[in-house]
Structure formats: C-alpha cells, structure tokens
Coordinates of C-alpha atoms and ligand atoms in Angstrom, one line a residue:
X1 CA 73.7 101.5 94.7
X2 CA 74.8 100.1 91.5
X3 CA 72.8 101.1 88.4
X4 CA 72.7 98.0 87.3
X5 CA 71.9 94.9 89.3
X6 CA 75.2 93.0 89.7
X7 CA 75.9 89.7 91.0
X8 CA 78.6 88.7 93.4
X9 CA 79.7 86.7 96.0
X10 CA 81.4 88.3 99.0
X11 CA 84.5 85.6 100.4
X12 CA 84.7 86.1 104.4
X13 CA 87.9 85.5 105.9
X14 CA 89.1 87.6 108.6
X15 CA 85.5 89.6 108.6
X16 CA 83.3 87.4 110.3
X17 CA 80.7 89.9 111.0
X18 CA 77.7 91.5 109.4
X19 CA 77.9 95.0 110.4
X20 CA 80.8 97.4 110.3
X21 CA 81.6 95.3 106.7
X22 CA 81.9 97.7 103.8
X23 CA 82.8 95.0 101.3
X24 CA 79.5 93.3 102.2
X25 CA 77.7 96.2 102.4
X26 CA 78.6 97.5 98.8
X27 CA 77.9 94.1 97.1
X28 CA 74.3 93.8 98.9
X29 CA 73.6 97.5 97.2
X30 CA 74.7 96.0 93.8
X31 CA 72.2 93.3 93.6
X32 CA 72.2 89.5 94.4
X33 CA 74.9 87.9 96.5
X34 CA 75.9 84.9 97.5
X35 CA 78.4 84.7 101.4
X36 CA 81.0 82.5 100.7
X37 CA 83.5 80.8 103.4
X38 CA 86.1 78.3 102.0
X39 CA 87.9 76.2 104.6
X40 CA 91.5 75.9 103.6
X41 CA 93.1 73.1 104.4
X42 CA 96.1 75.2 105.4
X43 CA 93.5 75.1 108.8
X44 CA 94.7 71.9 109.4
X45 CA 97.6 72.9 110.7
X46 CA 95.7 74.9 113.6
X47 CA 95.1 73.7 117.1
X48 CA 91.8 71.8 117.7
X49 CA 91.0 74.9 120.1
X50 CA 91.2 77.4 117.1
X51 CA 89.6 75.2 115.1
X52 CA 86.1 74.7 117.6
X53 CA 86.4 78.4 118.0
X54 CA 86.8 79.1 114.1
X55 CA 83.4 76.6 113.7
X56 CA 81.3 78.4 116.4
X57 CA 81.9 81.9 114.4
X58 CA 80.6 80.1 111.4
X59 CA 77.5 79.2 112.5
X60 CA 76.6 82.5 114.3
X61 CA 78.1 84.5 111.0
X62 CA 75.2 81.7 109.2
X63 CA 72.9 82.8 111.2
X64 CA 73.5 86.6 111.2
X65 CA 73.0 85.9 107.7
X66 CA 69.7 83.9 107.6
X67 CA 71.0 81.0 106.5
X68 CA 72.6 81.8 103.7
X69 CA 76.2 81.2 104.2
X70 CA 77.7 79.1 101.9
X71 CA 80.6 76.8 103.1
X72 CA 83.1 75.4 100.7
X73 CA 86.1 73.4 101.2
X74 CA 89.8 73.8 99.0
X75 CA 92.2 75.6 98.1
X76 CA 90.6 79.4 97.6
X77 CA 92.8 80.2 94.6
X78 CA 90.5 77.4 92.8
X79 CA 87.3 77.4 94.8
X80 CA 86.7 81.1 94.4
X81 CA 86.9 80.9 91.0
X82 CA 84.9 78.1 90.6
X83 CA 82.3 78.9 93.0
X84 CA 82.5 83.0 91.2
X85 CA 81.8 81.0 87.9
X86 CA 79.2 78.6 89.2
X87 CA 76.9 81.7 90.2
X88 CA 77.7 83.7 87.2
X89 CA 79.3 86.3 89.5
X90 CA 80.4 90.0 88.1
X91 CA 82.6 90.3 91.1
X92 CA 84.3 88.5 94.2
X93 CA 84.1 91.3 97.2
X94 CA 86.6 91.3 99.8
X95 CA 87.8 92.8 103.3
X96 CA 91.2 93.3 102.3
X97 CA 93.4 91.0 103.7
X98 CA 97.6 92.1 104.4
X99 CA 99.2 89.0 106.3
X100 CA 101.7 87.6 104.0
X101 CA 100.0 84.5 103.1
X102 CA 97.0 86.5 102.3
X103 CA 98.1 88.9 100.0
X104 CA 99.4 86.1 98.0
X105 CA 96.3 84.3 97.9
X106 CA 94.7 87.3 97.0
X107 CA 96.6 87.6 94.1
X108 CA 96.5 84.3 92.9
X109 CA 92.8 84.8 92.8
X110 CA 92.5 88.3 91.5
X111 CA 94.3 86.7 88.4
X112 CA 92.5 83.7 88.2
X113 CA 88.9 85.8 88.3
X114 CA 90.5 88.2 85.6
X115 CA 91.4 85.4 83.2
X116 CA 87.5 84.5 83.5
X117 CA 86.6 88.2 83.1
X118 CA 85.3 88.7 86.8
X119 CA 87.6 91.2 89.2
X120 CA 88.3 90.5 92.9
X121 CA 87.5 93.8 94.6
X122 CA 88.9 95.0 98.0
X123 CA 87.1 96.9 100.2
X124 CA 87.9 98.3 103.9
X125 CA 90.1 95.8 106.2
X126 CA 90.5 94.6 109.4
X127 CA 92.7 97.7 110.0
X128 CA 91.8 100.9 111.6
X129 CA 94.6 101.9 109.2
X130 CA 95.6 100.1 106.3
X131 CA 99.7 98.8 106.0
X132 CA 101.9 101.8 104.1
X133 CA 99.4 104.6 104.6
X134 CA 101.2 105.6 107.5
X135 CA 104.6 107.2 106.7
X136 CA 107.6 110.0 106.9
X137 CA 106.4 113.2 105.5
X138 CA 108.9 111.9 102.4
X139 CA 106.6 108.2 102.2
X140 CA 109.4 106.2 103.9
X141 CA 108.3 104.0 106.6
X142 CA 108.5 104.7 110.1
X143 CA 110.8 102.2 111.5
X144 CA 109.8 102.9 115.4
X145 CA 106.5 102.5 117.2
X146 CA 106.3 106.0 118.8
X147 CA 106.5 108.5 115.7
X148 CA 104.0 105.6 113.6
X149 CA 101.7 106.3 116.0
X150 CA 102.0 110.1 116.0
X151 CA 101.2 110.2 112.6
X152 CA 98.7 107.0 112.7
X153 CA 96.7 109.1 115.3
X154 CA 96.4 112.3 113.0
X155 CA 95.9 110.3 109.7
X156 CA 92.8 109.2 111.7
X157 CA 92.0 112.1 113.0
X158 CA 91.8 113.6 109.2
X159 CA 90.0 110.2 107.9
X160 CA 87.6 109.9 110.8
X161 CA 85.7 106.5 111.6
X162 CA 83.9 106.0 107.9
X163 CA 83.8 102.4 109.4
X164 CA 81.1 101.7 111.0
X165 CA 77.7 100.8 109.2
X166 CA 74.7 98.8 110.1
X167 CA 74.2 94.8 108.7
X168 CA 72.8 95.4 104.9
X169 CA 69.0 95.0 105.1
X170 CA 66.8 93.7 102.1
X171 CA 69.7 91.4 100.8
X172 CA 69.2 89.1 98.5
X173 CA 71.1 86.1 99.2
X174 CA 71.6 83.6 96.7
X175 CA 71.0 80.6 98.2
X176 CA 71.0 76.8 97.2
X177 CA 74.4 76.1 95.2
X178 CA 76.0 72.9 94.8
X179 CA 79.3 71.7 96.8
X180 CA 78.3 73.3 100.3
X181 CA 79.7 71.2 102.8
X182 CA 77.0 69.9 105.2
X183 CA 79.1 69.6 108.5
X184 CA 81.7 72.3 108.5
X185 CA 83.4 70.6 112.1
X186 CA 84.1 67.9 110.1
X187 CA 85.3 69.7 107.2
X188 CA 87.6 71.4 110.3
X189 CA 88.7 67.9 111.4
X190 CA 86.4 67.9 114.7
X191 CA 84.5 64.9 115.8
X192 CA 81.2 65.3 117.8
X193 CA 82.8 64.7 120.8
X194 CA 84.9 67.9 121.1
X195 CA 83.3 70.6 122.6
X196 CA 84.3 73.7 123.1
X197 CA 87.4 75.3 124.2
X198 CA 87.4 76.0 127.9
X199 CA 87.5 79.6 128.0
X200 CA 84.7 81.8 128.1
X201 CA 86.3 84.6 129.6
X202 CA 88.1 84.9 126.6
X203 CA 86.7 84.0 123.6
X204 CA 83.5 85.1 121.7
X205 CA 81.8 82.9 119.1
X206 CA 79.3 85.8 117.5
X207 CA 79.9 89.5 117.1
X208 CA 76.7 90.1 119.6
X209 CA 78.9 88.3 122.3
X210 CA 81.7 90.5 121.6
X211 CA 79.7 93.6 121.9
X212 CA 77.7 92.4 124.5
X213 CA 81.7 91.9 126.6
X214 CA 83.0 95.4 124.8
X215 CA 80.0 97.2 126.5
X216 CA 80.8 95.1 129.9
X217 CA 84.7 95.9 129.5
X218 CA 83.6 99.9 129.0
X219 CA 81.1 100.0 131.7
X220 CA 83.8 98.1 134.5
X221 CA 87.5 97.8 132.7
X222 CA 88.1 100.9 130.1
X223 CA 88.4 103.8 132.9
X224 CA 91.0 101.6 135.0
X225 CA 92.8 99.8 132.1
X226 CA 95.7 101.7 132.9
X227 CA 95.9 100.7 136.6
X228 CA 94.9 96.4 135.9
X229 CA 96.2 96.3 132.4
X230 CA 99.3 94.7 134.2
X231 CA 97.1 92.1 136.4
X232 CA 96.9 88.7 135.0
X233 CA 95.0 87.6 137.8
X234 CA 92.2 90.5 136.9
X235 CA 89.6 90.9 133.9
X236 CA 92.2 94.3 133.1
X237 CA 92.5 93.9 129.9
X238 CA 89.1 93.9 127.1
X239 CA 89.8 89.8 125.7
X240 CA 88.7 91.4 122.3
X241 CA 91.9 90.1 120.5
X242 CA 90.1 86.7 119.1
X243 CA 87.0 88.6 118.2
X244 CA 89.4 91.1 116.3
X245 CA 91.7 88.2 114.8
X246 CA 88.7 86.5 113.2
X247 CA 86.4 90.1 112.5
X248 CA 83.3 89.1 114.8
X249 CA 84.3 93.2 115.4
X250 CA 86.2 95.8 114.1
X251 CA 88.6 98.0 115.6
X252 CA 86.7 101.0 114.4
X253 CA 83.6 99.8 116.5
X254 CA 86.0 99.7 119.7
X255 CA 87.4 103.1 118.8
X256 CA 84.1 105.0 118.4
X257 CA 83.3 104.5 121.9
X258 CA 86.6 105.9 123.1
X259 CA 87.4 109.2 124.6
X260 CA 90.5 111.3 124.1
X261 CA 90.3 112.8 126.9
X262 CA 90.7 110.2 129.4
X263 CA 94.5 108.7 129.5
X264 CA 93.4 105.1 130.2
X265 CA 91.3 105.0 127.0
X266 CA 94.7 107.1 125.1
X267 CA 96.6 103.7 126.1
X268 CA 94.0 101.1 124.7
X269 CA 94.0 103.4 121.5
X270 CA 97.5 102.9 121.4
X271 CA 97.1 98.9 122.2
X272 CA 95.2 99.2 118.6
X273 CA 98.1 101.0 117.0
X274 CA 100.4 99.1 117.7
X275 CA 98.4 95.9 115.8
X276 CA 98.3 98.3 113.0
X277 CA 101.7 99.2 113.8
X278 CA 103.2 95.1 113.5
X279 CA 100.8 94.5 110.3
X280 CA 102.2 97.6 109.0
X281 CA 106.0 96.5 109.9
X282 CA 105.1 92.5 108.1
X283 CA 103.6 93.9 105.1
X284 CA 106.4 95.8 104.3
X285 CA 109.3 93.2 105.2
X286 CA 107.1 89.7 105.0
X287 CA 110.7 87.9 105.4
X288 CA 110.2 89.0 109.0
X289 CA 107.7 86.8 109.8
X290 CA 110.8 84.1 110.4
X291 CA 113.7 86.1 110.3
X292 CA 115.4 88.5 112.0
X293 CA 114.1 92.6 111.5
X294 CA 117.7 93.2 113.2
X295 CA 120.1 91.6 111.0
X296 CA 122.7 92.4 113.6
X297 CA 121.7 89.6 115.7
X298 CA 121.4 86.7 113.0
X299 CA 125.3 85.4 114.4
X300 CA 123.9 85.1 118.2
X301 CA 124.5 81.7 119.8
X302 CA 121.3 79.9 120.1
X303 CA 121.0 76.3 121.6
X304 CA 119.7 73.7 119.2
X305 CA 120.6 70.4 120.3
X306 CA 118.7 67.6 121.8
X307 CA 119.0 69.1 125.4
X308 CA 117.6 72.5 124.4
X309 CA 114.7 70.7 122.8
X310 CA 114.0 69.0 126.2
X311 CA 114.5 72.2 127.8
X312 CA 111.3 73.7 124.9
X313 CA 109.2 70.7 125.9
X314 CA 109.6 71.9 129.3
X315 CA 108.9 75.1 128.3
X316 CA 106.0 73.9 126.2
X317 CA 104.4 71.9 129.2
X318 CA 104.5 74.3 131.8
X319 CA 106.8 72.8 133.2
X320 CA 109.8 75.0 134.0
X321 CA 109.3 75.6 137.7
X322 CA 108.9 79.3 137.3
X323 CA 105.3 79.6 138.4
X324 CA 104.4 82.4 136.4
X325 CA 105.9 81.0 133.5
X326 CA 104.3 78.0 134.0
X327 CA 100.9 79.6 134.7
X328 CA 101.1 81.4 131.7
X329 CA 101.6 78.4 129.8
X330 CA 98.6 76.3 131.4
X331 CA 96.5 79.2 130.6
X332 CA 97.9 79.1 126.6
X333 CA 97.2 75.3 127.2
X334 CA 94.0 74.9 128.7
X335 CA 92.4 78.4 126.9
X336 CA 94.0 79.1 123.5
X337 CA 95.0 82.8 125.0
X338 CA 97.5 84.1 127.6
X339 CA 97.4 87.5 129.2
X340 CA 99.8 90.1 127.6
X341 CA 102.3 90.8 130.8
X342 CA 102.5 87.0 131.0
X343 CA 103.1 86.7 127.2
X344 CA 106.1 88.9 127.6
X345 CA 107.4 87.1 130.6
X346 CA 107.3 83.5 128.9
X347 CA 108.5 84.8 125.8
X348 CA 111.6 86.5 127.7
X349 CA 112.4 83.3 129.3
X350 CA 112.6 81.3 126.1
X351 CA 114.8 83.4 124.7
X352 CA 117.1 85.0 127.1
X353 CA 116.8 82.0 130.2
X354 CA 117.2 78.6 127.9
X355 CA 118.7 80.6 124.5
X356 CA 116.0 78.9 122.7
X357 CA 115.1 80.4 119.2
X358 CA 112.2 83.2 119.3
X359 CA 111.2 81.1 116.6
X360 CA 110.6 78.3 118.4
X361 CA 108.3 79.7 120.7
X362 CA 106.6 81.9 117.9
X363 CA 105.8 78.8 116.1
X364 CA 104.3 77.2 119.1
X365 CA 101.8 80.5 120.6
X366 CA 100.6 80.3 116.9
X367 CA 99.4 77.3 117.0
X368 CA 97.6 77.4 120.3
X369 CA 96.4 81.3 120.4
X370 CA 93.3 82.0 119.3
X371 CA 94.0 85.0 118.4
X372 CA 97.3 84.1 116.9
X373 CA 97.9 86.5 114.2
X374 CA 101.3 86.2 112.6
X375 CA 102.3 90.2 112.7
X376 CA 101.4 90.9 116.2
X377 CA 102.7 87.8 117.4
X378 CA 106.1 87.1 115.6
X379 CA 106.9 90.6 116.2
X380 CA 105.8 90.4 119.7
X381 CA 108.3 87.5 120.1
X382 CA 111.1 89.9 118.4
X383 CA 110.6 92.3 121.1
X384 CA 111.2 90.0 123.3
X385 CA 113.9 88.6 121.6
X386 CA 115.4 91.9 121.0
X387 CA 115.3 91.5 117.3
X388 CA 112.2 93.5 116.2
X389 CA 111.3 97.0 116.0
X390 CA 111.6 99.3 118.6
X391 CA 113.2 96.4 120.5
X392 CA 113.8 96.3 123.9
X393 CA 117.4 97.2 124.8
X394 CA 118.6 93.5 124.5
X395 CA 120.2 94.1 128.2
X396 CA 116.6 94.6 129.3
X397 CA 116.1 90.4 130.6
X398 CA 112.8 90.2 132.5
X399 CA 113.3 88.3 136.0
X400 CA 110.4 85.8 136.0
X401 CA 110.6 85.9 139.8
X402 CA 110.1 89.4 140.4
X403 CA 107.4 89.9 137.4
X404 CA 105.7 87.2 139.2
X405 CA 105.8 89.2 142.6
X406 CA 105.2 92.9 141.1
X407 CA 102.0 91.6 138.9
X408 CA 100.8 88.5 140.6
X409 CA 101.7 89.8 144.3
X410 CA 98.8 87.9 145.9
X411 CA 99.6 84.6 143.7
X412 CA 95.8 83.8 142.7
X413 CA 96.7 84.0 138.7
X414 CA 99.9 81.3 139.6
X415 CA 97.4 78.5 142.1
X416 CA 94.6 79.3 139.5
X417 CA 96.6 77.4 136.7
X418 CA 98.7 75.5 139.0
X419 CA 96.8 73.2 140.7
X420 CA 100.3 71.3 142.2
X421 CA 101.5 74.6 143.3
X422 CA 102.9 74.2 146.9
X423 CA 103.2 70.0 146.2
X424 CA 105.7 68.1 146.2
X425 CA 104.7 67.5 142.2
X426 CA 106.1 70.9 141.3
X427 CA 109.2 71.0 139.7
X428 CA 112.4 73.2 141.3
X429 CA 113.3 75.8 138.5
X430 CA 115.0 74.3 135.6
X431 CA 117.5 76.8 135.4
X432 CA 119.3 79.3 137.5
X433 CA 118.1 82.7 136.4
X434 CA 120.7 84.7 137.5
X435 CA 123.4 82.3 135.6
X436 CA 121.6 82.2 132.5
X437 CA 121.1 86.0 132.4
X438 CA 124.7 86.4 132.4
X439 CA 125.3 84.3 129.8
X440 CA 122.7 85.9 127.7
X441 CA 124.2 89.3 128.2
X442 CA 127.2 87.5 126.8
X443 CA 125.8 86.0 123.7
X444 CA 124.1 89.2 123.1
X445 CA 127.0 91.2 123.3
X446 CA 129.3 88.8 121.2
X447 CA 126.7 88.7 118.6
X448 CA 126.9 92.6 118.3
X449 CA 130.4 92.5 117.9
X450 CA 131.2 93.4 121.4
Ligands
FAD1 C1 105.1 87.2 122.6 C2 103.8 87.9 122.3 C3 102.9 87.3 121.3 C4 101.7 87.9 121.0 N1 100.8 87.3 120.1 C5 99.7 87.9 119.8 C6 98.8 87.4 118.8 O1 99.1 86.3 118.2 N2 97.7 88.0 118.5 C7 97.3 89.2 119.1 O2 96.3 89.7 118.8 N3 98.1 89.8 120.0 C8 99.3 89.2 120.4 N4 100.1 89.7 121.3 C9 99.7 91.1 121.9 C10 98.9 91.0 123.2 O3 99.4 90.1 124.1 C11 97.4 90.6 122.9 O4 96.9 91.3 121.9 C12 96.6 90.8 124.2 O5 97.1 90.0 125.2 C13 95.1 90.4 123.9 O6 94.3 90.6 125.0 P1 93.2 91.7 125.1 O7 92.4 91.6 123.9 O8 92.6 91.6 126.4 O9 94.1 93.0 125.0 P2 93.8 94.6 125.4 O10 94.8 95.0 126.4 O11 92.4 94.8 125.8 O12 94.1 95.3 124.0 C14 93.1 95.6 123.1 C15 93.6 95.1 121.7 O13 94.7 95.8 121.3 C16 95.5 94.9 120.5 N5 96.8 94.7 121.2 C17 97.1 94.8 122.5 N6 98.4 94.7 122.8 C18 99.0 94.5 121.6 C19 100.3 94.2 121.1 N7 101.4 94.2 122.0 N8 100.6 94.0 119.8 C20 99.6 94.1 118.9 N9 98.3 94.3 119.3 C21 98.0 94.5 120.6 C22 94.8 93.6 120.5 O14 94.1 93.5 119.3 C23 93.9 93.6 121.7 O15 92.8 92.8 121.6 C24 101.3 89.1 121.6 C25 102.2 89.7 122.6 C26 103.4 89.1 122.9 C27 104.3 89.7 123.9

C-alpha cells in the first residue's frame, strides 16, 4: 500500500487480464486508477482475424473491469502522456514489454512522462523470465537453447512463482474522461458485418475462457502431450499461444499447475522456455528480427524474381499440392493459427523447396497468426531456415511427404482443410521435392564456403 494515495493510470498492452497482473495490482494499492488501452494505428497493419480477436479481449478485459476501461486511439508516445496529464496521474504502470518495437515505445514515453514530471513504471511481464536474466556464470548470453534452459529452470527454481495474484478488489477506477472512443471495432477498422474469426478451438476472447480450456487441456491433453504433441489432426497441443500473445493468461498461471515429476509436463515447461528463450535471443540482437543470427548464410542464393513470387502466392494460397502444406496453410487461412509440426513443415518448404526468403514467409504468418509474436515466430522461421539459434543442421530438409504420412497417417488433418482433396481441382505438386532438395543442399553448401 502506498502511504499516500497516488493516482495513475495503468496502459494494457500485452496484459490483457485482471489477475496474475502485478503492475495493476500495485497501482490499485496506491489509490485511484484509471485502465487505459490505446489502439495504435500500427494495428492497421494486422489481419482483420487479429484484429476481431484483439476487439473481443477488449470488451471481456472492460468487463473484468466493471466498466471502466478506457479506450483511446493514437500514437501511445503522445496519448499516454496526454491522457497521464488529463487525469493528473503520479504514474503510468506497466507490464513490461521487450519486443523491439516495444521497448522503443516505452522509452519514448518514459521520457515524454519525465519531461511532465510523471514516471512510467515497469512491473512483472509477460515472461516467466525476463530477457538477459538468464546467462553464463560470467553474464554472457547463452547462445543455444539447451544450456539457457538449464539455467532458466534453476533461476526459477530460486525465484519461485511470485506471479500469480488475485484481480485487485476495492479499486477505484476513475471513470468518465474525455476522448474514449465509443466503438473500438471501428476504431480497429471492422464493420458490423465481420464476425468473428472461425476458430474456436483455438482462440480465447477472455482470460475465464482460457482457464476454463487450460483446466480442460490438463484434465485430457497435459499427461499425453508428449505422445499427440506431434498430431495436427488431434487437440495435442494446449491452443494457449493467443491467450499468452495478448495476456488473457500468464505463463506463471500455466506453470503452477505443472508437475516435475511427470516428463510430458517437463516438455510443455520447456515449450514455455523456449518463448522466453526467442524473446531473450530478440532483445538482445533486435536486428534479428529481419536479418540473419547466422551471418554465414547472408551470401546464400535465394530466388526473388517474378516466378518465385508466383511460386509464394502459391505458397500463400495453399496451393502447392503438397497436402500437408496446403492444409497447414488453409488452417493459417481460415483460423489465424496453424499447429506447430505443421508450422515447421510449411516453413521448411518455403525455404529449402522454392528458395524463397524466410523472410517472406515470416512476414506473411505475422500477419495472419493470432498469436503472431515477432521473437517466437521470426526465430522459428530461422530454424527452419537454418539461420537462427540452435539451428537445425541446414542438411536437415523436412520431406513434406513423409511428415505428412508419420503425423497425419490417417489423413483427417489434410481432407479436414482440403475440401478438393482427392478431385480433380487439386493441384499436382508444384515442385519436385527430391530435385529441389538437392539444389538446396547446394546453395547451402556454396553459401558456407563449401
Ligand atoms: C515457423 C514458426 C513460426 C511460429 N510462430 C509463432 C508465433 O508467432 N507465436 C507463437 O506463440 N508461437 C509461434 N511458433 C511456435 C509454436 O508453433 C506455437 O507456439 C504453438 O504452435 C502454439 O500452439 P499451442 O499453444 O497449442 O502450443 P503448446 O504445444 O501447447 O505449447 C505451449 C506454449 O508454449 C509456447 N511454445 C510452444 N512451442 C514454442 C516454440 N517453438 N517457440 C516459442 N514458444 C513456443 C507457446 O507459448 C505455446 O502456447 C512458431 C513456430 C514455427 C515453427
């Protein structure tokens, strides 16, 4: 409790939740406080899909909140200020935020609240573990996934899981300021008309839903994950990703109700070690992001031209005649999220089947994903690229015809999102896999010098 009553307003942004939120948590015991959202018009740029999701976690975080949420549009570095001014805040509280674009924001706005005398203050994150905690016993960064996580898992282990709190009770909300915006879909770009994205198996719109499917995925998923984790075709994996992108949950709440004992539940731990892992990686080298981690490779032969952007509509379409590439792409399409095995196979395909940039296909699973986050996704795409961290041996080309057999043997994920499958409407493969492996052995090779 603060000793003296404070005002402040606490800016949501990747913390869409109520409990578990130690920023919000520490303004409500400091007096008055008025929830703020700003819709940046950086969303514009986001798929329609992300953006009907992004308004759905609005309302239910309004209503978690009684009503009080106050919705802005503009750029934050001035709206925060303005808004910080317009209540007569002490302080602007935060979740911290470490993406690249983020950081930066946050800075611009830490200054522009000190120049009025008010401070931005960070508190907790969407992390388990926060980006450069985790190092080598000298504070250098661990460059590989497997000794980060030794360390992660005793750093949390000395830490423990000081996460998780109840929603603040007895708030007092300030409530009634000028400039909300009355119809936040609008403000998003959305029209009446479009509903909701098509995927309830994988998206949650309030942090009761996600719990609600956490406690589901425990009671039915977590003792087999190890076993179905593979399966696209199966409910294997927990579909928590969007409600962790966007902070309907935190991690901390997943890990709490884990048990070291049991292997399958060591291997979803690590599945939330290695997001800490890839924020981690981009915090430290944000250049990353778009460019190669492994210099090494920036001379490879990549196709550019007009045919290879035919070749990434194809690609983009679901239309490559690879069935489980093409499933995996009508599941992006139609649902805003693809199943990890199938990410891995469509990403591997891009790159090392049509030489494509990982770029290109980086750019393009942002856009759509829900739960696109830039660090686990660009340097999911270097894995798969062989450019990244801990990369696969760049050798290593995934066939997308055997993948399809080993993980979809039964072919119920491929005729689920391929309703022409077996017609004469589906296409032959665009490419002969074999072929096009060889050649990108070759480029590989030639770009390492041999
Ligand atoms: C090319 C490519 C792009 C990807 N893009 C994203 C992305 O934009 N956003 C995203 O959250 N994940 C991304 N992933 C990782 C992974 O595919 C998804 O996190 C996972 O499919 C989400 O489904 P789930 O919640 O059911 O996963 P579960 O298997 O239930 O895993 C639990 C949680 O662990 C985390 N996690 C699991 N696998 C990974 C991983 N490989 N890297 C980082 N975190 C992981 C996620 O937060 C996930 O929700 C990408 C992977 C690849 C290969």
């Amino acid at each position: 409790m603060g000793v003296t009553s404070q005002t402040s307003v606490v800016w949501f942004r990747r913390d869409l939740r109520t409990i578990d939120h130690p920023a919000l948590s520490r303004a409500v015991g400091d007096g008055s406080v008025l929830p703020l959202f700003v819709i940046d018009p950086a969303f514009a740029n986001s798929s329609k899909v992300r953006r009907l999701a992004l308004a759905e976690m609005l309302a239910s975080l309004d209503r978690d909140l009684g009503g009080a949420l106050h919705i802005a549009v503009g750029d934050p570095i001035d709206t925060v200020p303005a808004i910080a001014a317009a209540v007569g805040a002490d302080a602007v509280h935060v979740s911290r935020d470490h993406g690249p674009y983020g950081h930066r924001r946050d800075a611009s706005v830490a200054e522009r609240l000190r120049a009025d005398g008010r401070r931005l203050i960070g508190t907790g994150s969407n992390h388990l573990i926060d980006p450069t905690t985790v190092t080598k016993a000298d504070g250098s960064p661990y460059a590989v996934f497997t000794p980060f996580s030794r360390t992660w898992r005793s750093v949390l282990a000395e830490s423990g899981n000081t996460a998780l709190l109840d929603a603040p009770s007895g708030a007092d909300w300030i409530t009634g300021i000028d400039g909300a915006v009355n119809d936040p879909r609008a403000a998003l770009g959305l029209t009446p008309d479009d509903l909701g994205p098509n995927n309830d198996r994988h998206l949650d719109r309030s942090t009761a839903s996600a719990l609600e499917r956490w406690a589901n995925f425990r009671a039915v998923g977590l003792d087999r994950y190890d076993e179905r984790r593979n399966l696209p075709a199966e409910a294997g994996t927990s579909s928590m990703s969007s409600a962790l992108r966007f902070g309907l949950v935190h991690p901390a709440r997943l890990l709490a109700d884990l048990d070291p004992g049991s292997e399958h539940h060591r291997t979803f731990e690590s599945e939330l070690c290695w997001r800490d892992f890839y924020a981690d990686v981009l915090f430290r080298r944000p250049e990353t992001a778009w460019e190669n981690l492994d210099r090494r490779l920036n001379g490879i032969a990549l196709d550019t031209d007009e045919r290879a952007r035919e070749r990434f509509a194809l690609w983009c379409q679901g239309r490559t005649g690879f069935e489980i590439v093409d499933a995996g792409m009508r599941q992006l399409l139609t649902t805003g999220w693809m199943h990890n095995r199938v990410r891995m196979i469509v990403a591997s395909f891009l790159v090392k089947d049509l030489h494509l940039p990982w770029q290109w296909g980086a750019r393009f699973f942002m856009e759509l994903l829900i739960d696109g986050d830039l660090a686990s996704n660009n340097h999911g795409w270097q894995w798969a690229a062989g450019t990244g961290t801990d990369a696969a041996p760049y050798f290593r080309v995934f066939n997308p015809v055997t993948q399809a057999e080993r993980w979809d043997p039964d072919r119920s994920y491929r005729a689920r999102w391929l309703p022409e499958l077996d017609t004469a409407d589906y296409p032959a493969p665009m490419v002969d896999h074999a072929r096009e492996r060889d050649e990108a052995l070759a480029r590989y090779k030639a770009a390492r010098g041999g």
